[in-house]
Amino acid sequence: MTASQVGKEEQLNLESLTWGNLTWVNIEGPTEQETEYLAQNYHFHSLDLDDCLSRIQRPKIDEYKDYLFLVFHFPVFSKEARVTTPSQLSVFIGKNYLITLHKGELKPLVKL
């Protein structure tokens, strides 16, 4: 199993982990730079990439020939404000990759 951080080399905020022929790419706080990288390297539908940058996208599953695109919302509790708000997780699943995009509010993904 290998892990690498691409951030400094290409000015992108992404981390990847490869095990066998499966690669997981995690993007915390995605920007247009990261979605452009995904468009060039994975050829995802442009509307899916736009959805990754939106904070108000509805949960959904979109099925394509080569990949699935999923949007989840998870509750995040703010101790300071004492309220629970939704946090979006966007996921691309392909034959040998898993790509996750989130704003950094989901503790299990941030700790990885």
C-alpha atoms as a PDB file:
ATOM      1  CA  MET A   1       0.000   0.000   0.000  1.00  0.00           C
ATOM      2  CA  THR A   2       1.384   3.415  -0.921  1.00  0.00           C
ATOM      3  CA  ALA A   3       0.214   6.934  -0.175  1.00  0.00           C
ATOM      4  CA  SER A   4       1.215  10.211  -1.760  1.00  0.00           C
ATOM      5  CA  GLN A   5       0.276  13.859  -1.526  1.00  0.00           C
ATOM      6  CA  VAL A   6       0.204  15.662  -4.842  1.00  0.00           C
ATOM      7  CA  GLY A   7      -0.472  19.144  -3.385  1.00  0.00           C
ATOM      8  CA  LYS A   8       3.010  20.713  -3.582  1.00  0.00           C
ATOM      9  CA  GLU A   9       3.996  19.238  -6.944  1.00  0.00           C
ATOM     10  CA  GLU A  10       0.988  20.423  -8.923  1.00  0.00           C
ATOM     11  CA  GLN A  11      -0.533  23.049  -6.612  1.00  0.00           C
ATOM     12  CA  LEU A  12      -3.516  20.765  -6.081  1.00  0.00           C
ATOM     13  CA  ASN A  13      -5.146  19.890  -2.797  1.00  0.00           C
ATOM     14  CA  LEU A  14      -5.466  16.140  -3.188  1.00  0.00           C
ATOM     15  CA  GLU A  15      -4.126  12.993  -1.615  1.00  0.00           C
ATOM     16  CA  SER A  16      -4.042   9.522  -3.107  1.00  0.00           C
ATOM     17  CA  LEU A  17      -3.719   6.030  -1.724  1.00  0.00           C
ATOM     18  CA  THR A  18      -3.074   3.002  -3.940  1.00  0.00           C
ATOM     19  CA  TRP A  19      -3.521  -0.623  -2.970  1.00  0.00           C
ATOM     20  CA  GLY A  20      -3.051  -3.170  -5.734  1.00  0.00           C
ATOM     21  CA  ASN A  21      -4.812  -1.739  -8.764  1.00  0.00           C
ATOM     22  CA  LEU A  22      -7.269   0.403  -6.752  1.00  0.00           C
ATOM     23  CA  THR A  23      -6.538   4.103  -6.193  1.00  0.00           C
ATOM     24  CA  TRP A  24      -8.420   6.315  -3.761  1.00  0.00           C
ATOM     25  CA  VAL A  25      -8.111  10.059  -4.363  1.00  0.00           C
ATOM     26  CA  ASN A  26      -9.354  12.301  -1.550  1.00  0.00           C
ATOM     27  CA  ILE A  27      -9.907  16.019  -2.158  1.00  0.00           C
ATOM     28  CA  GLU A  28     -10.629  18.183   0.858  1.00  0.00           C
ATOM     29  CA  GLY A  29     -12.057  21.613   0.053  1.00  0.00           C
ATOM     30  CA  PRO A  30     -12.257  21.184  -3.734  1.00  0.00           C
ATOM     31  CA  THR A  31     -11.741  24.186  -5.998  1.00  0.00           C
ATOM     32  CA  GLU A  32     -12.002  24.656  -9.751  1.00  0.00           C
ATOM     33  CA  GLN A  33      -8.335  23.601 -10.045  1.00  0.00           C
ATOM     34  CA  GLU A  34      -9.077  20.155  -8.626  1.00  0.00           C
ATOM     35  CA  THR A  35     -12.226  19.671 -10.699  1.00  0.00           C
ATOM     36  CA  GLU A  36     -10.281  20.683 -13.830  1.00  0.00           C
ATOM     37  CA  TYR A  37      -7.659  18.054 -12.931  1.00  0.00           C
ATOM     38  CA  LEU A  38     -10.437  15.450 -12.622  1.00  0.00           C
ATOM     39  CA  ALA A  39     -11.966  16.534 -15.942  1.00  0.00           C
ATOM     40  CA  GLN A  40      -8.626  16.136 -17.731  1.00  0.00           C
ATOM     41  CA  ASN A  41      -7.584  12.870 -16.095  1.00  0.00           C
ATOM     42  CA  TYR A  42     -10.888  11.041 -15.617  1.00  0.00           C
ATOM     43  CA  HIS A  43     -13.240  12.703 -18.146  1.00  0.00           C
ATOM     44  CA  PHE A  44     -16.183  13.065 -15.766  1.00  0.00           C
ATOM     45  CA  HIS A  45     -19.349  14.829 -16.896  1.00  0.00           C
ATOM     46  CA  SER A  46     -19.021  18.591 -16.372  1.00  0.00           C
ATOM     47  CA  LEU A  47     -22.317  18.794 -14.446  1.00  0.00           C
ATOM     48  CA  ASP A  48     -21.037  16.226 -11.942  1.00  0.00           C
ATOM     49  CA  LEU A  49     -17.904  18.292 -11.416  1.00  0.00           C
ATOM     50  CA  ASP A  50     -20.033  21.414 -10.909  1.00  0.00           C
ATOM     51  CA  ASP A  51     -22.075  19.497  -8.325  1.00  0.00           C
ATOM     52  CA  CYS A  52     -18.871  18.790  -6.371  1.00  0.00           C
ATOM     53  CA  LEU A  53     -18.355  22.527  -5.861  1.00  0.00           C
ATOM     54  CA  SER A  54     -21.969  23.196  -4.877  1.00  0.00           C
ATOM     55  CA  ARG A  55     -22.921  23.055  -1.204  1.00  0.00           C
ATOM     56  CA  ILE A  56     -26.618  22.659  -1.968  1.00  0.00           C
ATOM     57  CA  GLN A  57     -26.642  19.668  -4.305  1.00  0.00           C
ATOM     58  CA  ARG A  58     -29.350  17.143  -3.487  1.00  0.00           C
ATOM     59  CA  PRO A  59     -28.292  13.595  -2.568  1.00  0.00           C
ATOM     60  CA  LYS A  60     -28.322  11.444  -5.696  1.00  0.00           C
ATOM     61  CA  ILE A  61     -26.807   8.606  -7.704  1.00  0.00           C
ATOM     62  CA  ASP A  62     -25.956   9.108 -11.389  1.00  0.00           C
ATOM     63  CA  GLU A  63     -24.963   6.053 -13.418  1.00  0.00           C
ATOM     64  CA  TYR A  64     -22.706   6.333 -16.469  1.00  0.00           C
ATOM     65  CA  LYS A  65     -21.037   3.766 -18.695  1.00  0.00           C
ATOM     66  CA  ASP A  66     -17.662   3.956 -16.919  1.00  0.00           C
ATOM     67  CA  TYR A  67     -18.473   5.284 -13.454  1.00  0.00           C
ATOM     68  CA  LEU A  68     -21.023   6.096 -10.765  1.00  0.00           C
ATOM     69  CA  PHE A  69     -21.397   9.546  -9.244  1.00  0.00           C
ATOM     70  CA  LEU A  70     -22.937   9.813  -5.779  1.00  0.00           C
ATOM     71  CA  VAL A  71     -23.762  12.756  -3.548  1.00  0.00           C
ATOM     72  CA  PHE A  72     -24.352  12.175   0.165  1.00  0.00           C
ATOM     73  CA  HIS A  73     -25.209  14.509   3.020  1.00  0.00           C
ATOM     74  CA  PHE A  74     -24.026  13.721   6.543  1.00  0.00           C
ATOM     75  CA  PRO A  75     -25.032  15.553   9.722  1.00  0.00           C
ATOM     76  CA  VAL A  76     -22.268  17.585  11.375  1.00  0.00           C
ATOM     77  CA  PHE A  77     -22.838  19.001  14.842  1.00  0.00           C
ATOM     78  CA  SER A  78     -21.335  22.381  15.748  1.00  0.00           C
ATOM     79  CA  LYS A  79     -20.636  22.597  19.484  1.00  0.00           C
ATOM     80  CA  GLU A  80     -20.268  26.385  19.314  1.00  0.00           C
ATOM     81  CA  ALA A  81     -23.537  27.066  17.486  1.00  0.00           C
ATOM     82  CA  ARG A  82     -25.247  24.009  19.003  1.00  0.00           C
ATOM     83  CA  VAL A  83     -26.842  23.089  15.678  1.00  0.00           C
ATOM     84  CA  THR A  84     -26.563  20.231  13.223  1.00  0.00           C
ATOM     85  CA  THR A  85     -25.951  21.092   9.568  1.00  0.00           C
ATOM     86  CA  PRO A  86     -25.508  18.885   6.496  1.00  0.00           C
ATOM     87  CA  SER A  87     -22.061  18.328   5.030  1.00  0.00           C
ATOM     88  CA  GLN A  88     -21.772  17.126   1.442  1.00  0.00           C
ATOM     89  CA  LEU A  89     -19.654  14.189   0.270  1.00  0.00           C
ATOM     90  CA  SER A  90     -19.305  13.652  -3.483  1.00  0.00           C
ATOM     91  CA  VAL A  91     -18.015  10.274  -4.688  1.00  0.00           C
ATOM     92  CA  PHE A  92     -16.893   8.943  -8.073  1.00  0.00           C
ATOM     93  CA  ILE A  93     -16.567   5.150  -8.331  1.00  0.00           C
ATOM     94  CA  GLY A  94     -14.898   3.539 -11.335  1.00  0.00           C
ATOM     95  CA  LYS A  95     -13.321   0.200 -12.208  1.00  0.00           C
ATOM     96  CA  ASN A  96     -10.066   0.883 -10.352  1.00  0.00           C
ATOM     97  CA  TYR A  97     -10.594   4.172  -8.551  1.00  0.00           C
ATOM     98  CA  LEU A  98     -12.583   5.842  -5.803  1.00  0.00           C
ATOM     99  CA  ILE A  99     -12.579   9.641  -5.648  1.00  0.00           C
ATOM    100  CA  THR A 100     -14.042  11.538  -2.691  1.00  0.00           C
ATOM    101  CA  LEU A 101     -14.572  15.299  -2.462  1.00  0.00           C
ATOM    102  CA  HIS A 102     -15.693  17.111   0.688  1.00  0.00           C
ATOM    103  CA  LYS A 103     -15.327  20.408   2.533  1.00  0.00           C
ATOM    104  CA  GLY A 104     -13.309  18.947   5.411  1.00  0.00           C
ATOM    105  CA  GLU A 105     -16.133  18.768   7.929  1.00  0.00           C
ATOM    106  CA  LEU A 106     -16.392  14.967   7.953  1.00  0.00           C
ATOM    107  CA  LYS A 107     -14.065  13.811  10.724  1.00  0.00           C
ATOM    108  CA  PRO A 108     -13.589  10.196   9.512  1.00  0.00           C
ATOM    109  CA  LEU A 109     -12.268  11.436   6.147  1.00  0.00           C
ATOM    110  CA  VAL A 110     -10.181  14.254   7.624  1.00  0.00           C
ATOM    111  CA  LYS A 111      -8.434  11.853  10.023  1.00  0.00           C
ATOM    112  CA  LEU A 112      -7.313   9.626   7.142  1.00  0.00           C
END
